[in-house]
mmCIF file with all atom_site columns, C-alpha atoms in Angstrom:
data_model
loop_
_atom_site.group_PDB
_atom_site.id
_atom_site.type_symbol
_atom_site.label_atom_id
_atom_site.label_alt_id
_atom_site.label_comp_id
_atom_site.label_asym_id
_atom_site.label_entity_id
_atom_site.label_seq_id
_atom_site.pdbx_PDB_ins_code
_atom_site.Cartn_x
_atom_site.Cartn_y
_atom_site.Cartn_z
_atom_site.occupancy
_atom_site.B_iso_or_equiv
_atom_site.pdbx_formal_charge
_atom_site.auth_seq_id
_atom_site.auth_comp_id
_atom_site.auth_asym_id
_atom_site.auth_atom_id
_atom_site.pdbx_PDB_model_num
ATOM 1   C CA . ASP A 1 1   ? 100.060 116.907 114.471 1.00 0.00 ? 1   ASP A CA 1
ATOM 2   C CA . ALA A 1 2   ? 101.071 115.261 111.016 1.00 0.00 ? 2   ALA A CA 1
ATOM 3   C CA . GLY A 1 3   ? 103.769 113.231 112.613 1.00 0.00 ? 3   GLY A CA 1
ATOM 4   C CA . VAL A 1 4   ? 107.494 113.080 111.442 1.00 0.00 ? 4   VAL A CA 1
ATOM 5   C CA . ILE A 1 5   ? 107.323 113.855 107.743 1.00 0.00 ? 5   ILE A CA 1
ATOM 6   C CA . GLN A 1 6   ? 110.141 112.680 105.600 1.00 0.00 ? 6   GLN A CA 1
ATOM 7   C CA . SER A 1 7   ? 110.784 113.696 101.806 1.00 0.00 ? 7   SER A CA 1
ATOM 8   C CA . PRO A 1 8   ? 111.403 112.533 99.173  1.00 0.00 ? 8   PRO A CA 1
ATOM 9   C CA . ARG A 1 9   ? 109.501 109.220 99.401  1.00 0.00 ? 9   ARG A CA 1
ATOM 10  C CA . HIS A 1 10  ? 111.143 108.003 96.529  1.00 0.00 ? 10  HIS A CA 1
ATOM 11  C CA . GLU A 1 11  ? 114.608 108.715 95.181  1.00 0.00 ? 11  GLU A CA 1
ATOM 12  C CA . VAL A 1 12  ? 116.254 107.039 92.185  1.00 0.00 ? 12  VAL A CA 1
ATOM 13  C CA . THR A 1 13  ? 119.811 108.696 91.457  1.00 0.00 ? 13  THR A CA 1
ATOM 14  C CA . GLU A 1 14  ? 122.873 107.653 89.358  1.00 0.00 ? 14  GLU A CA 1
ATOM 15  C CA . MET A 1 15  ? 125.930 106.626 91.013  1.00 0.00 ? 15  MET A CA 1
ATOM 16  C CA . GLY A 1 16  ? 128.026 109.452 91.986  1.00 0.00 ? 16  GLY A CA 1
ATOM 17  C CA . GLN A 1 17  ? 125.563 111.710 92.622  1.00 0.00 ? 17  GLN A CA 1
ATOM 18  C CA . GLU A 1 18  ? 124.959 113.743 95.722  1.00 0.00 ? 18  GLU A CA 1
ATOM 19  C CA . VAL A 1 19  ? 121.698 112.550 97.454  1.00 0.00 ? 19  VAL A CA 1
ATOM 20  C CA . THR A 1 20  ? 119.785 114.456 100.636 1.00 0.00 ? 20  THR A CA 1
ATOM 21  C CA . LEU A 1 21  ? 117.157 113.325 102.655 1.00 0.00 ? 21  LEU A CA 1
ATOM 22  C CA . ARG A 1 22  ? 115.104 115.699 104.651 1.00 0.00 ? 22  ARG A CA 1
ATOM 23  C CA . CYS A 1 23  ? 113.124 114.748 107.920 1.00 0.00 ? 23  CYS A CA 1
ATOM 24  C CA . LYS A 1 24  ? 110.665 117.019 110.032 1.00 0.00 ? 24  LYS A CA 1
ATOM 25  C CA . PRO A 1 25  ? 110.276 115.751 113.185 1.00 0.00 ? 25  PRO A CA 1
ATOM 26  C CA . ILE A 1 26  ? 107.075 116.013 115.338 1.00 0.00 ? 26  ILE A CA 1
ATOM 27  C CA . SER A 1 27  ? 107.269 119.548 117.184 1.00 0.00 ? 27  SER A CA 1
ATOM 28  C CA . GLY A 1 28  ? 108.399 119.408 120.856 1.00 0.00 ? 28  GLY A CA 1
ATOM 29  C CA . HIS A 1 29  ? 110.263 116.428 120.489 1.00 0.00 ? 29  HIS A CA 1
ATOM 30  C CA . ASN A 1 30  ? 114.258 116.965 121.227 1.00 0.00 ? 30  ASN A CA 1
ATOM 31  C CA . SER A 1 31  ? 115.765 113.610 120.189 1.00 0.00 ? 31  SER A CA 1
ATOM 32  C CA . LEU A 1 32  ? 116.206 112.652 116.468 1.00 0.00 ? 32  LEU A CA 1
ATOM 33  C CA . PHE A 1 33  ? 117.231 109.360 115.136 1.00 0.00 ? 33  PHE A CA 1
ATOM 34  C CA . TRP A 1 34  ? 118.265 108.248 111.163 1.00 0.00 ? 34  TRP A CA 1
ATOM 35  C CA . TYR A 1 35  ? 117.868 104.430 110.503 1.00 0.00 ? 35  TYR A CA 1
ATOM 36  C CA . ARG A 1 36  ? 118.639 102.763 107.690 1.00 0.00 ? 36  ARG A CA 1
ATOM 37  C CA . GLN A 1 37  ? 116.696 99.589  106.771 1.00 0.00 ? 37  GLN A CA 1
ATOM 38  C CA . THR A 1 38  ? 117.779 96.801  104.363 1.00 0.00 ? 38  THR A CA 1
ATOM 39  C CA . MET A 1 39  ? 117.102 92.916  103.866 1.00 0.00 ? 39  MET A CA 1
ATOM 40  C CA . MET A 1 40  ? 120.506 92.066  104.829 1.00 0.00 ? 40  MET A CA 1
ATOM 41  C CA . ARG A 1 41  ? 120.928 94.123  107.593 1.00 0.00 ? 41  ARG A CA 1
ATOM 42  C CA . GLY A 1 42  ? 117.686 95.181  109.042 1.00 0.00 ? 42  GLY A CA 1
ATOM 43  C CA . LEU A 1 43  ? 117.028 98.255  111.096 1.00 0.00 ? 43  LEU A CA 1
ATOM 44  C CA . GLU A 1 44  ? 120.358 100.371 111.493 1.00 0.00 ? 44  GLU A CA 1
ATOM 45  C CA . LEU A 1 45  ? 120.911 103.332 113.558 1.00 0.00 ? 45  LEU A CA 1
ATOM 46  C CA . LEU A 1 46  ? 123.059 105.562 111.788 1.00 0.00 ? 46  LEU A CA 1
ATOM 47  C CA . ILE A 1 47  ? 122.962 109.105 113.841 1.00 0.00 ? 47  ILE A CA 1
ATOM 48  C CA . TYR A 1 48  ? 121.064 110.401 117.086 1.00 0.00 ? 48  TYR A CA 1
ATOM 49  C CA . PHE A 1 49  ? 120.804 113.731 117.696 1.00 0.00 ? 49  PHE A CA 1
ATOM 50  C CA . ASN A 1 50  ? 119.818 115.282 121.120 1.00 0.00 ? 50  ASN A CA 1
ATOM 51  C CA . ASN A 1 51  ? 118.816 118.979 121.248 1.00 0.00 ? 51  ASN A CA 1
ATOM 52  C CA . ASN A 1 52  ? 119.699 119.455 117.897 1.00 0.00 ? 52  ASN A CA 1
ATOM 53  C CA . VAL A 1 53  ? 123.452 118.306 118.642 1.00 0.00 ? 53  VAL A CA 1
ATOM 54  C CA . PRO A 1 54  ? 124.822 114.853 116.998 1.00 0.00 ? 54  PRO A CA 1
ATOM 55  C CA . ILE A 1 55  ? 125.398 112.643 120.057 1.00 0.00 ? 55  ILE A CA 1
ATOM 56  C CA . ASP A 1 56  ? 126.131 109.484 118.552 1.00 0.00 ? 56  ASP A CA 1
ATOM 57  C CA . ASP A 1 57  ? 127.216 108.889 114.797 1.00 0.00 ? 57  ASP A CA 1
ATOM 58  C CA . SER A 1 58  ? 129.175 105.616 115.216 1.00 0.00 ? 58  SER A CA 1
ATOM 59  C CA . GLY A 1 59  ? 126.720 104.328 112.621 1.00 0.00 ? 59  GLY A CA 1
ATOM 60  C CA . MET A 1 60  ? 127.392 106.230 109.809 1.00 0.00 ? 60  MET A CA 1
ATOM 61  C CA . PRO A 1 61  ? 129.028 103.900 107.505 1.00 0.00 ? 61  PRO A CA 1
ATOM 62  C CA . GLU A 1 62  ? 131.671 105.939 106.208 1.00 0.00 ? 62  GLU A CA 1
ATOM 63  C CA . ASP A 1 63  ? 132.562 109.705 105.112 1.00 0.00 ? 63  ASP A CA 1
ATOM 64  C CA . ARG A 1 64  ? 130.182 109.937 102.247 1.00 0.00 ? 64  ARG A CA 1
ATOM 65  C CA . PHE A 1 65  ? 127.302 110.197 104.878 1.00 0.00 ? 65  PHE A CA 1
ATOM 66  C CA . SER A 1 66  ? 126.595 113.126 106.678 1.00 0.00 ? 66  SER A CA 1
ATOM 67  C CA . ALA A 1 67  ? 124.027 114.772 108.903 1.00 0.00 ? 67  ALA A CA 1
ATOM 68  C CA . LYS A 1 68  ? 122.825 118.061 110.415 1.00 0.00 ? 68  LYS A CA 1
ATOM 69  C CA . MET A 1 69  ? 120.102 119.517 112.574 1.00 0.00 ? 69  MET A CA 1
ATOM 70  C CA . PRO A 1 70  ? 120.447 122.802 112.075 1.00 0.00 ? 70  PRO A CA 1
ATOM 71  C CA . ASN A 1 71  ? 117.345 123.418 114.313 1.00 0.00 ? 71  ASN A CA 1
ATOM 72  C CA . ALA A 1 72  ? 114.413 121.628 116.280 1.00 0.00 ? 72  ALA A CA 1
ATOM 73  C CA . SER A 1 73  ? 112.442 121.189 113.069 1.00 0.00 ? 73  SER A CA 1
ATOM 74  C CA . PHE A 1 74  ? 114.655 119.944 110.591 1.00 0.00 ? 74  PHE A CA 1
ATOM 75  C CA . SER A 1 75  ? 117.484 117.182 109.733 1.00 0.00 ? 75  SER A CA 1
ATOM 76  C CA . THR A 1 76  ? 118.980 116.489 106.647 1.00 0.00 ? 76  THR A CA 1
ATOM 77  C CA . LEU A 1 77  ? 121.162 113.410 105.498 1.00 0.00 ? 77  LEU A CA 1
ATOM 78  C CA . LYS A 1 78  ? 123.622 113.589 102.850 1.00 0.00 ? 78  LYS A CA 1
ATOM 79  C CA . ILE A 1 79  ? 125.192 110.953 100.845 1.00 0.00 ? 79  ILE A CA 1
ATOM 80  C CA . GLN A 1 80  ? 128.101 112.097 98.653  1.00 0.00 ? 80  GLN A CA 1
ATOM 81  C CA . PRO A 1 81  ? 128.844 110.477 96.458  1.00 0.00 ? 81  PRO A CA 1
ATOM 82  C CA . SER A 1 82  ? 126.114 107.829 96.223  1.00 0.00 ? 82  SER A CA 1
ATOM 83  C CA . GLU A 1 83  ? 127.007 104.430 95.445  1.00 0.00 ? 83  GLU A CA 1
ATOM 84  C CA . PRO A 1 84  ? 124.636 101.225 94.665  1.00 0.00 ? 84  PRO A CA 1
ATOM 85  C CA . ARG A 1 85  ? 124.946 99.650  98.076  1.00 0.00 ? 85  ARG A CA 1
ATOM 86  C CA . ASP A 1 86  ? 123.397 102.749 99.636  1.00 0.00 ? 86  ASP A CA 1
ATOM 87  C CA . SER A 1 87  ? 120.064 101.636 98.429  1.00 0.00 ? 87  SER A CA 1
ATOM 88  C CA . ALA A 1 88  ? 117.667 101.297 101.300 1.00 0.00 ? 88  ALA A CA 1
ATOM 89  C CA . VAL A 1 89  ? 114.851 102.819 102.961 1.00 0.00 ? 89  VAL A CA 1
ATOM 90  C CA . TYR A 1 90  ? 116.058 105.577 105.286 1.00 0.00 ? 90  TYR A CA 1
ATOM 91  C CA . PHE A 1 91  ? 113.766 106.513 108.293 1.00 0.00 ? 91  PHE A CA 1
ATOM 92  C CA . CYS A 1 92  ? 114.157 109.429 110.199 1.00 0.00 ? 92  CYS A CA 1
ATOM 93  C CA . ALA A 1 93  ? 112.256 108.877 114.013 1.00 0.00 ? 93  ALA A CA 1
ATOM 94  C CA . SER A 1 94  ? 111.722 111.455 116.740 1.00 0.00 ? 94  SER A CA 1
ATOM 95  C CA . THR A 1 95  ? 111.139 111.244 120.610 1.00 0.00 ? 95  THR A CA 1
ATOM 96  C CA . LEU A 1 96  ? 110.618 113.526 123.753 1.00 0.00 ? 96  LEU A CA 1
ATOM 97  C CA . ARG A 1 97  ? 113.439 111.957 125.323 1.00 0.00 ? 97  ARG A CA 1
ATOM 98  C CA . GLY A 1 98  ? 113.285 111.939 129.614 1.00 0.00 ? 98  GLY A CA 1
ATOM 99  C CA . THR A 1 99  ? 109.763 111.217 129.628 1.00 0.00 ? 99  THR A CA 1
ATOM 100 C CA . THR A 1 100 ? 107.875 107.868 131.049 1.00 0.00 ? 100 THR A CA 1
ATOM 101 C CA . ASN A 1 101 ? 105.929 108.059 128.028 1.00 0.00 ? 101 ASN A CA 1
ATOM 102 C CA . GLU A 1 102 ? 109.437 107.998 125.220 1.00 0.00 ? 102 GLU A CA 1
ATOM 103 C CA . LYS A 1 103 ? 108.756 106.056 121.977 1.00 0.00 ? 103 LYS A CA 1
ATOM 104 C CA . LEU A 1 104 ? 110.021 107.014 118.874 1.00 0.00 ? 104 LEU A CA 1
ATOM 105 C CA . PHE A 1 105 ? 107.736 108.301 116.197 1.00 0.00 ? 105 PHE A CA 1
ATOM 106 C CA . PHE A 1 106 ? 108.932 107.128 112.690 1.00 0.00 ? 106 PHE A CA 1
ATOM 107 C CA . GLY A 1 107 ? 108.248 108.653 109.492 1.00 0.00 ? 107 GLY A CA 1
ATOM 108 C CA . SER A 1 108 ? 107.141 107.077 106.210 1.00 0.00 ? 108 SER A CA 1
ATOM 109 C CA . GLY A 1 109 ? 111.080 106.828 105.180 1.00 0.00 ? 109 GLY A CA 1
ATOM 110 C CA . THR A 1 110 ? 112.700 107.395 101.926 1.00 0.00 ? 110 THR A CA 1
ATOM 111 C CA . GLN A 1 111 ? 113.213 104.748 99.338  1.00 0.00 ? 111 GLN A CA 1
ATOM 112 C CA . LEU A 1 112 ? 116.271 105.338 97.919  1.00 0.00 ? 112 LEU A CA 1
ATOM 113 C CA . SER A 1 113 ? 117.900 103.353 94.527  1.00 0.00 ? 113 SER A CA 1
ATOM 114 C CA . VAL A 1 114 ? 121.146 104.446 93.717  1.00 0.00 ? 114 VAL A CA 1
ATOM 115 C CA . LEU A 1 115 ? 121.710 103.090 90.198  1.00 0.00 ? 115 LEU A CA 1
ATOM 116 C CA . ALA B 2 1   ? 126.673 96.119  125.211 1.00 0.00 ? 1   ALA B CA 1
ATOM 117 C CA . GLN B 2 2   ? 122.894 95.996  124.610 1.00 0.00 ? 2   GLN B CA 1
ATOM 118 C CA . SER B 2 3   ? 121.052 93.236  122.083 1.00 0.00 ? 3   SER B CA 1
ATOM 119 C CA . VAL B 2 4   ? 117.760 91.920  120.886 1.00 0.00 ? 4   VAL B CA 1
ATOM 120 C CA . ALA B 2 5   ? 117.053 88.478  119.216 1.00 0.00 ? 5   ALA B CA 1
ATOM 121 C CA . GLN B 2 6   ? 114.348 87.827  117.194 1.00 0.00 ? 6   GLN B CA 1
ATOM 122 C CA . PRO B 2 7   ? 114.847 83.955  116.338 1.00 0.00 ? 7   PRO B CA 1
ATOM 123 C CA . GLU B 2 8   ? 111.985 83.450  113.980 1.00 0.00 ? 8   GLU B CA 1
ATOM 124 C CA . ASP B 2 9   ? 112.299 85.333  110.737 1.00 0.00 ? 9   ASP B CA 1
ATOM 125 C CA . GLN B 2 10  ? 108.601 84.576  109.861 1.00 0.00 ? 10  GLN B CA 1
ATOM 126 C CA . VAL B 2 11  ? 105.746 83.364  111.660 1.00 0.00 ? 11  VAL B CA 1
ATOM 127 C CA . ASN B 2 12  ? 102.514 81.718  110.018 1.00 0.00 ? 12  ASN B CA 1
ATOM 128 C CA . VAL B 2 13  ? 99.578  81.571  111.754 1.00 0.00 ? 13  VAL B CA 1
ATOM 129 C CA . ALA B 2 14  ? 95.794  80.770  110.856 1.00 0.00 ? 14  ALA B CA 1
ATOM 130 C CA . GLU B 2 15  ? 93.105  83.590  111.329 1.00 0.00 ? 15  GLU B CA 1
ATOM 131 C CA . GLY B 2 16  ? 91.224  83.121  114.799 1.00 0.00 ? 16  GLY B CA 1
ATOM 132 C CA . ASN B 2 17  ? 94.311  81.292  116.056 1.00 0.00 ? 17  ASN B CA 1
ATOM 133 C CA . PRO B 2 18  ? 96.311  82.736  118.753 1.00 0.00 ? 18  PRO B CA 1
ATOM 134 C CA . LEU B 2 19  ? 100.232 84.050  118.100 1.00 0.00 ? 19  LEU B CA 1
ATOM 135 C CA . THR B 2 20  ? 102.961 84.499  119.722 1.00 0.00 ? 20  THR B CA 1
ATOM 136 C CA . VAL B 2 21  ? 106.042 86.184  118.034 1.00 0.00 ? 21  VAL B CA 1
ATOM 137 C CA . LYS B 2 22  ? 109.378 85.847  119.993 1.00 0.00 ? 22  LYS B CA 1
ATOM 138 C CA . CYS B 2 23  ? 111.997 88.356  121.317 1.00 0.00 ? 23  CYS B CA 1
ATOM 139 C CA . THR B 2 24  ? 114.879 87.750  123.744 1.00 0.00 ? 24  THR B CA 1
ATOM 140 C CA . TYR B 2 25  ? 117.146 90.522  125.131 1.00 0.00 ? 25  TYR B CA 1
ATOM 141 C CA . SER B 2 26  ? 120.401 91.264  126.745 1.00 0.00 ? 26  SER B CA 1
ATOM 142 C CA . VAL B 2 27  ? 121.104 94.614  128.593 1.00 0.00 ? 27  VAL B CA 1
ATOM 143 C CA . SER B 2 28  ? 123.155 95.670  131.542 1.00 0.00 ? 28  SER B CA 1
ATOM 144 C CA . GLY B 2 29  ? 120.557 96.366  134.219 1.00 0.00 ? 29  GLY B CA 1
ATOM 145 C CA . ASN B 2 30  ? 116.882 96.882  134.264 1.00 0.00 ? 30  ASN B CA 1
ATOM 146 C CA . PRO B 2 31  ? 115.475 96.837  130.610 1.00 0.00 ? 31  PRO B CA 1
ATOM 147 C CA . TYR B 2 32  ? 113.007 99.332  129.073 1.00 0.00 ? 32  TYR B CA 1
ATOM 148 C CA . LEU B 2 33  ? 111.465 97.060  126.238 1.00 0.00 ? 33  LEU B CA 1
ATOM 149 C CA . PHE B 2 34  ? 109.313 97.991  123.110 1.00 0.00 ? 34  PHE B CA 1
ATOM 150 C CA . TRP B 2 35  ? 107.404 96.477  120.348 1.00 0.00 ? 35  TRP B CA 1
ATOM 151 C CA . TYR B 2 36  ? 107.177 98.126  116.999 1.00 0.00 ? 36  TYR B CA 1
ATOM 152 C CA . VAL B 2 37  ? 104.986 97.613  113.851 1.00 0.00 ? 37  VAL B CA 1
ATOM 153 C CA . GLN B 2 38  ? 105.791 97.832  110.155 1.00 0.00 ? 38  GLN B CA 1
ATOM 154 C CA . TYR B 2 39  ? 103.274 97.847  107.778 1.00 0.00 ? 39  TYR B CA 1
ATOM 155 C CA . PRO B 2 40  ? 104.186 97.753  104.119 1.00 0.00 ? 40  PRO B CA 1
ATOM 156 C CA . ASN B 2 41  ? 105.688 101.054 102.733 1.00 0.00 ? 41  ASN B CA 1
ATOM 157 C CA . ARG B 2 42  ? 105.534 102.520 106.220 1.00 0.00 ? 42  ARG B CA 1
ATOM 158 C CA . GLY B 2 43  ? 107.493 103.496 109.167 1.00 0.00 ? 43  GLY B CA 1
ATOM 159 C CA . LEU B 2 44  ? 107.549 101.638 112.271 1.00 0.00 ? 44  LEU B CA 1
ATOM 160 C CA . GLN B 2 45  ? 104.731 102.361 114.463 1.00 0.00 ? 45  GLN B CA 1
ATOM 161 C CA . PHE B 2 46  ? 104.773 101.719 118.592 1.00 0.00 ? 46  PHE B CA 1
ATOM 162 C CA . LEU B 2 47  ? 102.466 98.876  119.700 1.00 0.00 ? 47  LEU B CA 1
ATOM 163 C CA . LEU B 2 48  ? 103.068 98.608  123.617 1.00 0.00 ? 48  LEU B CA 1
ATOM 164 C CA . LYS B 2 49  ? 106.088 99.167  126.073 1.00 0.00 ? 49  LYS B CA 1
ATOM 165 C CA . TYR B 2 50  ? 107.615 97.864  129.453 1.00 0.00 ? 50  TYR B CA 1
ATOM 166 C CA . ILE B 2 51  ? 109.246 99.834  131.989 1.00 0.00 ? 51  ILE B CA 1
ATOM 167 C CA . THR B 2 52  ? 108.247 98.179  135.432 1.00 0.00 ? 52  THR B CA 1
ATOM 168 C CA . GLY B 2 53  ? 105.106 96.726  137.193 1.00 0.00 ? 53  GLY B CA 1
ATOM 169 C CA . ASP B 2 54  ? 102.769 94.144  136.111 1.00 0.00 ? 54  ASP B CA 1
ATOM 170 C CA . ASN B 2 55  ? 104.661 91.676  133.635 1.00 0.00 ? 55  ASN B CA 1
ATOM 171 C CA . LEU B 2 56  ? 101.609 91.446  131.176 1.00 0.00 ? 56  LEU B CA 1
ATOM 172 C CA . VAL B 2 57  ? 101.552 94.728  129.175 1.00 0.00 ? 57  VAL B CA 1
ATOM 173 C CA . LYS B 2 58  ? 98.479  95.346  127.122 1.00 0.00 ? 58  LYS B CA 1
ATOM 174 C CA . GLY B 2 59  ? 99.033  97.415  123.801 1.00 0.00 ? 59  GLY B CA 1
ATOM 175 C CA . SER B 2 60  ? 97.061  98.566  120.237 1.00 0.00 ? 60  SER B CA 1
ATOM 176 C CA . TYR B 2 61  ? 95.297  96.525  118.039 1.00 0.00 ? 61  TYR B CA 1
ATOM 177 C CA . GLY B 2 62  ? 94.398  93.588  120.998 1.00 0.00 ? 62  GLY B CA 1
ATOM 178 C CA . PHE B 2 63  ? 98.168  92.872  121.363 1.00 0.00 ? 63  PHE B CA 1
ATOM 179 C CA . GLU B 2 64  ? 99.966  92.013  124.348 1.00 0.00 ? 64  GLU B CA 1
ATOM 180 C CA . ALA B 2 65  ? 103.581 91.012  125.744 1.00 0.00 ? 65  ALA B CA 1
ATOM 181 C CA . GLU B 2 66  ? 104.694 89.225  128.777 1.00 0.00 ? 66  GLU B CA 1
ATOM 182 C CA . PHE B 2 67  ? 107.963 90.268  130.393 1.00 0.00 ? 67  PHE B CA 1
ATOM 183 C CA . ASN B 2 68  ? 109.954 87.474  131.700 1.00 0.00 ? 68  ASN B CA 1
ATOM 184 C CA . LYS B 2 69  ? 113.029 88.622  133.549 1.00 0.00 ? 69  LYS B CA 1
ATOM 185 C CA . SER B 2 70  ? 114.280 84.786  134.279 1.00 0.00 ? 70  SER B CA 1
ATOM 186 C CA . GLN B 2 71  ? 114.163 84.175  130.765 1.00 0.00 ? 71  GLN B CA 1
ATOM 187 C CA . THR B 2 72  ? 115.083 87.471  129.531 1.00 0.00 ? 72  THR B CA 1
ATOM 188 C CA . SER B 2 73  ? 111.910 87.371  126.881 1.00 0.00 ? 73  SER B CA 1
ATOM 189 C CA . PHE B 2 74  ? 109.488 89.743  126.256 1.00 0.00 ? 74  PHE B CA 1
ATOM 190 C CA . HIS B 2 75  ? 107.151 87.648  123.750 1.00 0.00 ? 75  HIS B CA 1
ATOM 191 C CA . LEU B 2 76  ? 104.300 89.228  121.994 1.00 0.00 ? 76  LEU B CA 1
ATOM 192 C CA . LYS B 2 77  ? 101.032 87.858  121.763 1.00 0.00 ? 77  LYS B CA 1
ATOM 193 C CA . LYS B 2 78  ? 97.588  88.123  120.556 1.00 0.00 ? 78  LYS B CA 1
ATOM 194 C CA . PRO B 2 79  ? 94.813  85.851  121.794 1.00 0.00 ? 79  PRO B CA 1
ATOM 195 C CA . SER B 2 80  ? 92.713  85.721  118.244 1.00 0.00 ? 80  SER B CA 1
ATOM 196 C CA . ALA B 2 81  ? 95.144  86.548  114.900 1.00 0.00 ? 81  ALA B CA 1
ATOM 197 C CA . LEU B 2 82  ? 93.834  88.668  111.981 1.00 0.00 ? 82  LEU B CA 1
ATOM 198 C CA . VAL B 2 83  ? 94.618  88.705  108.312 1.00 0.00 ? 83  VAL B CA 1
ATOM 199 C CA . SER B 2 84  ? 95.044  92.704  109.146 1.00 0.00 ? 84  SER B CA 1
ATOM 200 C CA . ASP B 2 85  ? 97.605  91.776  111.713 1.00 0.00 ? 85  ASP B CA 1
ATOM 201 C CA . SER B 2 86  ? 99.920  90.628  108.780 1.00 0.00 ? 86  SER B CA 1
ATOM 202 C CA . ALA B 2 87  ? 103.021 92.656  109.055 1.00 0.00 ? 87  ALA B CA 1
ATOM 203 C CA . LEU B 2 88  ? 106.810 92.933  110.001 1.00 0.00 ? 88  LEU B CA 1
ATOM 204 C CA . TYR B 2 89  ? 107.088 92.971  113.920 1.00 0.00 ? 89  TYR B CA 1
ATOM 205 C CA . PHE B 2 90  ? 110.489 94.577  115.727 1.00 0.00 ? 90  PHE B CA 1
ATOM 206 C CA . CYS B 2 91  ? 111.311 94.263  119.358 1.00 0.00 ? 91  CYS B CA 1
ATOM 207 C CA . ALA B 2 92  ? 113.757 96.814  120.824 1.00 0.00 ? 92  ALA B CA 1
ATOM 208 C CA . VAL B 2 93  ? 115.568 97.495  124.380 1.00 0.00 ? 93  VAL B CA 1
ATOM 209 C CA . ARG B 2 94  ? 117.195 99.761  125.948 1.00 0.00 ? 94  ARG B CA 1
ATOM 210 C CA . ALA B 2 95  ? 118.651 100.138 129.561 1.00 0.00 ? 95  ALA B CA 1
ATOM 211 C CA . LEU B 2 96  ? 116.633 101.811 131.734 1.00 0.00 ? 96  LEU B CA 1
ATOM 212 C CA . ARG B 2 97  ? 119.361 104.333 133.432 1.00 0.00 ? 97  ARG B CA 1
ATOM 213 C CA . GLU B 2 98  ? 120.387 107.992 132.692 1.00 0.00 ? 98  GLU B CA 1
ATOM 214 C CA . GLY B 2 99  ? 122.764 108.092 129.889 1.00 0.00 ? 99  GLY B CA 1
ATOM 215 C CA . SER B 2 100 ? 121.498 105.376 127.711 1.00 0.00 ? 100 SER B CA 1
ATOM 216 C CA . TYR B 2 101 ? 118.783 106.629 125.176 1.00 0.00 ? 101 TYR B CA 1
ATOM 217 C CA . ILE B 2 102 ? 119.541 104.418 122.200 1.00 0.00 ? 102 ILE B CA 1
ATOM 218 C CA . PRO B 2 103 ? 117.199 101.480 121.551 1.00 0.00 ? 103 PRO B CA 1
ATOM 219 C CA . THR B 2 104 ? 118.567 98.647  120.082 1.00 0.00 ? 104 THR B CA 1
ATOM 220 C CA . PHE B 2 105 ? 116.193 96.616  117.573 1.00 0.00 ? 105 PHE B CA 1
ATOM 221 C CA . GLY B 2 106 ? 115.890 93.388  116.652 1.00 0.00 ? 106 GLY B CA 1
ATOM 222 C CA . ARG B 2 107 ? 115.863 92.136  112.724 1.00 0.00 ? 107 ARG B CA 1
ATOM 223 C CA . GLY B 2 108 ? 112.272 91.670  112.990 1.00 0.00 ? 108 GLY B CA 1
ATOM 224 C CA . THR B 2 109 ? 109.554 88.709  112.293 1.00 0.00 ? 109 THR B CA 1
ATOM 225 C CA . SER B 2 110 ? 107.133 88.661  109.442 1.00 0.00 ? 110 SER B CA 1
ATOM 226 C CA . LEU B 2 111 ? 103.745 87.541  110.989 1.00 0.00 ? 111 LEU B CA 1
ATOM 227 C CA . ILE B 2 112 ? 101.728 86.132  108.020 1.00 0.00 ? 112 ILE B CA 1
ATOM 228 C CA . VAL B 2 113 ? 98.090  85.516  109.212 1.00 0.00 ? 113 VAL B CA 1
ATOM 229 C CA . HIS B 2 114 ? 96.280  83.056  106.400 1.00 0.00 ? 114 HIS B CA 1
ATOM 230 C CA . PRO B 2 115 ? 92.712  83.383  106.011 1.00 0.00 ? 115 PRO B CA 1
#
C-alpha cells in the first residue's frame, strides 16, 4: 500500500486566490482527518470524516475553509479566499476506526505559503 | 474534555545515553494513549500505543513508554539514544469509550541527540 497520499507537496499562492488540497486515504480506512501544523499552535484538527460524512468540523477556522469527501478514496480541503495567516503545513490522516489496532496514518503533508 | 501536556519543548541528550520525553494527559474515563514521531518534512508516524494491560509498552525503533495511572503520565523512553532518533515527538490521547474517536495531540517535543 502506498500510504496516505497528499497533493501537492508544496503550494505557493497569492492572497485572495483559491487553494485546493487533496488527499487519498489508505484503501479500506473509514475515517479521515485534516490537520494543520504551525509553530505557534502546533497540530490542530480541522475536520473529521467517518464513512465519508463530516462528523466534527469545529476546528475549521472560518467560512473560508471547506472540506469534502465525495467518496471513500478522496477528500479535498479548500481555502477561498486564501490569506497569509493560512500559511502552514496541512496533513491528512486516515484510520480504520473501531479496531484495537486503531492508529492514524499520516500523509507527507502540503506546505502552503500564501504571499 | 481531553488534553495532553508535553512540558518540554526540547530535550537534549548525548548519543548512547537514556532518553525520556514526558507526557501527561487528562481524559474522562480510561485513556487510549499514543506516541507518534515526525521526521523533517514528513508526516507523523505511529510509534506505540497503550490501551490496557502491562503498563510498559514497547514500540518501534527500540522505544517504550510507561503508563502511570496515578500520575496520569505516559512518558516515552529509550535506553540508549541514537543520533537518528532526533525528531519531533507527539503524545496523543483519546477516551476509550464508544463515541469518542478523535485523539488530542500535545504540542510536540523536539528531541536532539548529540553525537
